[in-house]
Coordinates of C-alpha atoms in Angstrom, one line a residue:
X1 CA 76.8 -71.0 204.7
X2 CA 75.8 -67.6 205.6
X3 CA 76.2 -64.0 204.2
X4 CA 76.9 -61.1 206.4
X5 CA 75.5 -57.9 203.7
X6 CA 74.3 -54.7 203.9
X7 CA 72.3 -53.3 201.1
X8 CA 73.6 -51.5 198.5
X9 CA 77.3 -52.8 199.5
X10 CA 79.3 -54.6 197.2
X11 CA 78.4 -57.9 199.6
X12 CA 75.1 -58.0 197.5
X13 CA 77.6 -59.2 194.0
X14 CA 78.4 -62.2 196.3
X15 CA 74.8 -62.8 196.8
X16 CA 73.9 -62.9 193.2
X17 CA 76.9 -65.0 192.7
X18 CA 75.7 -67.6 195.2
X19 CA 72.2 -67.6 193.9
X20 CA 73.9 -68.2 190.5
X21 CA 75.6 -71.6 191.9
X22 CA 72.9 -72.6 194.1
X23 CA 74.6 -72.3 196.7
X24 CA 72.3 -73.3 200.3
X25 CA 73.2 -70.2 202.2
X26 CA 71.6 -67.7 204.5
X27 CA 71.9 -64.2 204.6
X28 CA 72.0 -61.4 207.9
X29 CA 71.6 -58.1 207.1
X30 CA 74.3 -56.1 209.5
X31 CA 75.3 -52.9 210.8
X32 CA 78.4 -51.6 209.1
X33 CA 81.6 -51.0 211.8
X34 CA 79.3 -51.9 214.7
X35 CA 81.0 -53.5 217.7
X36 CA 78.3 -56.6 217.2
X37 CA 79.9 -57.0 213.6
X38 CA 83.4 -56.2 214.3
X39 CA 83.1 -59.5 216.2
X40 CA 82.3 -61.2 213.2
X41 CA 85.1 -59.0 211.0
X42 CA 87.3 -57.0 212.9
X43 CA 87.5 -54.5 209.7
X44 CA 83.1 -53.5 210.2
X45 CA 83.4 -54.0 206.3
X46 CA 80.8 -56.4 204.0
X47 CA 80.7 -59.0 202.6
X48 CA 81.9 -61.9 205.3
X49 CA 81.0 -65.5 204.1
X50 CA 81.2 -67.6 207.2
X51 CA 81.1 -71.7 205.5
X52 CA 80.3 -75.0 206.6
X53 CA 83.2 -75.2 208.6
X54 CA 82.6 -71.8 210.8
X55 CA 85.6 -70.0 208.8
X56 CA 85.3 -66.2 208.3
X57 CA 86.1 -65.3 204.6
X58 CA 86.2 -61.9 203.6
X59 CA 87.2 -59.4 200.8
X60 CA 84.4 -59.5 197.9
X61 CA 86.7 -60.6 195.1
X62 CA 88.3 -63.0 197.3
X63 CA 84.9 -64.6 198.3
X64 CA 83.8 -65.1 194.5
X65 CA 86.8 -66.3 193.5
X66 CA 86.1 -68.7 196.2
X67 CA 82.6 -69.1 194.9
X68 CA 83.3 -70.0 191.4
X69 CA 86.0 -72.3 192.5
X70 CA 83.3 -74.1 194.8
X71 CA 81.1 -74.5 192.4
X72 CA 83.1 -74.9 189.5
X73 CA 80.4 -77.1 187.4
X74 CA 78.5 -74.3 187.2
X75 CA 81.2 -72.7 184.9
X76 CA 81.2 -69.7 186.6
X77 CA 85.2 -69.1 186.9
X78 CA 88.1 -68.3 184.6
X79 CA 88.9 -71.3 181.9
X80 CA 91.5 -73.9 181.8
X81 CA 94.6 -72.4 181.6
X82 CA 97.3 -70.2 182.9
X83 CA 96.7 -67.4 180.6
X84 CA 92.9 -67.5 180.8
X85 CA 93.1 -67.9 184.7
X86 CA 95.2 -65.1 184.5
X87 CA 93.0 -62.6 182.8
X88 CA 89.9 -63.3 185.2
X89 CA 92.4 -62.2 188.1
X90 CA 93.9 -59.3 186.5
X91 CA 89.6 -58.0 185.8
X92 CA 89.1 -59.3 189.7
X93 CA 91.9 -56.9 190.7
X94 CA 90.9 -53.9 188.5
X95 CA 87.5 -54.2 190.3
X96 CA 89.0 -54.9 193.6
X97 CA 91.5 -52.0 193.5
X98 CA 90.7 -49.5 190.9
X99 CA 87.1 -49.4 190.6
X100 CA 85.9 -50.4 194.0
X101 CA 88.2 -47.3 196.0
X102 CA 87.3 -44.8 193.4
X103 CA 84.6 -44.7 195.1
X104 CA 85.2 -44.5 198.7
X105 CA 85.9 -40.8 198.8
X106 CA 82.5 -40.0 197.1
X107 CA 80.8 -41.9 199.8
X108 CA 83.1 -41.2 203.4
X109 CA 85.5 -37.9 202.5
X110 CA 86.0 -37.3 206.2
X111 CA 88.0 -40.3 205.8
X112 CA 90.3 -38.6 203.3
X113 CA 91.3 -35.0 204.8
X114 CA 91.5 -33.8 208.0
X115 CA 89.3 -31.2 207.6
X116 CA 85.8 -30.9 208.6
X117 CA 84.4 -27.4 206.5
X118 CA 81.9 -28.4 204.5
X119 CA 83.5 -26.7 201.6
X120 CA 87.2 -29.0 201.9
X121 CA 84.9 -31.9 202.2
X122 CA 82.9 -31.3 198.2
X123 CA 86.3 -31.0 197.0
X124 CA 87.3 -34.6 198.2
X125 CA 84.2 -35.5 196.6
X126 CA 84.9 -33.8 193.5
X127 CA 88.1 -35.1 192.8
X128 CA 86.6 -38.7 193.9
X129 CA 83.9 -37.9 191.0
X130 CA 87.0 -37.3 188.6
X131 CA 88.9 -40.7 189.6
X132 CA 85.9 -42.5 189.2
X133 CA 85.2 -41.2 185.7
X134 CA 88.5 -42.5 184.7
X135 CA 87.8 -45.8 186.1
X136 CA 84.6 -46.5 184.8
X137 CA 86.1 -45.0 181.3
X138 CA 88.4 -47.6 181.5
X139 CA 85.8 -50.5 182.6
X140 CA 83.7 -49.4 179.3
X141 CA 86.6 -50.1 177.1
X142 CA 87.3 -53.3 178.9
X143 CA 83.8 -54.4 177.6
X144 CA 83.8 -53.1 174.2
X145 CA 81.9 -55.5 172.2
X146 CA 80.7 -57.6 175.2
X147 CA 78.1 -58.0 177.6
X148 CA 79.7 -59.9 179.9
X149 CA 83.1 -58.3 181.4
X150 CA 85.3 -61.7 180.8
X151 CA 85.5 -63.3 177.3
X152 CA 81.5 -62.5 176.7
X153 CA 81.1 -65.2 179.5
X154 CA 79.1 -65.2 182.5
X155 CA 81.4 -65.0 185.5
X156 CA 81.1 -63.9 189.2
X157 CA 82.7 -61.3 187.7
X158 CA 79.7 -60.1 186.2
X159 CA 77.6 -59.1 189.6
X160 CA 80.4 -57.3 191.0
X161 CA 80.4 -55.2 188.3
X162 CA 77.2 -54.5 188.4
X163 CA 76.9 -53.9 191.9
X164 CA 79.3 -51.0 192.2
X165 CA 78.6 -49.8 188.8
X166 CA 75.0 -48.9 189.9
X167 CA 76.8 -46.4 192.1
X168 CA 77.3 -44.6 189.5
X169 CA 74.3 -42.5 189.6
X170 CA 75.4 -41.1 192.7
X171 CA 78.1 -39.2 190.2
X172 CA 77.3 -36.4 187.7
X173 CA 77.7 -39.1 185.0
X174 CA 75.1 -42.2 185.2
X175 CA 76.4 -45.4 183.6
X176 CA 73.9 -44.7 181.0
X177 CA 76.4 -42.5 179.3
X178 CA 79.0 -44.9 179.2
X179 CA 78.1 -46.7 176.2
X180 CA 79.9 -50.0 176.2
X181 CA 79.0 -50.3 180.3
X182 CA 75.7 -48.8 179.4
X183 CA 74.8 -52.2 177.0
X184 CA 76.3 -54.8 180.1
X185 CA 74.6 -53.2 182.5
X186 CA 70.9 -53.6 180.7
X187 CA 71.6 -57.1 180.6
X188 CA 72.1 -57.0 184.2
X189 CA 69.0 -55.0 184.3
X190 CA 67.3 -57.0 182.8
X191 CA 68.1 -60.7 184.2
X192 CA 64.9 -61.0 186.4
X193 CA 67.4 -63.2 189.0
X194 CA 69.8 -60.1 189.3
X195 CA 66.9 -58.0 190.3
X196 CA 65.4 -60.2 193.0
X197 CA 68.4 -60.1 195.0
X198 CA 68.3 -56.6 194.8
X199 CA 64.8 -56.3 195.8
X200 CA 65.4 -58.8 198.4
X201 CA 68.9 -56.9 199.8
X202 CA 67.1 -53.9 200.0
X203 CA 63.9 -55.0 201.6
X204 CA 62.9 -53.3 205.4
X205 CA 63.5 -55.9 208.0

């Protein structure tokens, strides 16, 4: 398999995940929305998980879902069960479409007015900062008592979390003062795997 990533993207939770499984993959670092990559996925978005067969899978939740399921011994997925299936989804789809577009503003606001004074574009930004507060309020009560965001278990789940709660420092509220997301995200901190891949995604090629 191979992993199309850029650093700092979300494509880097699907990384750790793989690692997690071990999975035999490669990775290529890419140029967001460049014509070379919009051959590979027509949207110039990361991750794309091209597999053994030469399918294109995208969509980061999507691909560890896919990941977890594919490597299900490693008990890295939901439990047994319709209700405990559903729960893993219904976290997967906060992340997907709550928590992961929160963000989006903060980091492209021409993409969400049609102005382009300087001053129109801080206040996309500062209402993105707002949205994402309230989403990352949410995600800390979601993990009240936990340090892992499904059942206290270690899931995909987990990196993706991770991943685009470490943008958070980019907002005038760290995930340090989150207490709840403060205490999971140490233990992503502190999980000397985790922080390879980061090194690794982020290394000059």
């Amino acid at each position: 398999m191979k992993l199309y990533y850029a650093p700092g993207t979300c494509a880097v939770s699907v990384w750790i995940a793989l690692h997690w499984v071990g999975a035999d993959f490669e990775t290529e670092r890419v140029k967001l929305d460049s014509v070379e990559y919009k051959r590979i996925n027509p949207s110039g978005a990361v991750p794309a998980l091209e597999t053994e067969d030469g399918d294109i899978k995208t969509q980061a939740g999507a691909i560890l879902s896919y990941v977890a399921q594919k490597y299900k011994e490693k008990d890295l997925g939901p439990d047994e069960g319709l209700e405990d299936e559903f729960l893993f989804n219904q976290i997967s789809a906060f992340l997907s479409a709550d928590y992961h577009p929160a963000f989006w503003p903060m980091f492209t606001p021409k993409n969400y007015t049609t102005s382009r004074d300087e001053k129109e574009l801080d206040k996309v930004v500062e209402a993105a900062y707002k949205n994402i507060d309230s989403v990352a309020t949410i995600l800390d009560s979601m993990l009240d008592g936990k340090t892992h965001i499904y059942k206290n278990k270690k899931t995909v789940l987990d990196a993706y979390a991770y991943i685009l709660s470490r943008w958070l420092s980019n907002t005038p509220k760290s995930w340090t003062e989150y207490p709840n997301l403060k205490k999971f995200m140490e233990t992503m901190e502190n999980d000397e795997e985790v922080q390879k891949i980061i090194k690794l995604s982020t290394k000059e090629i």
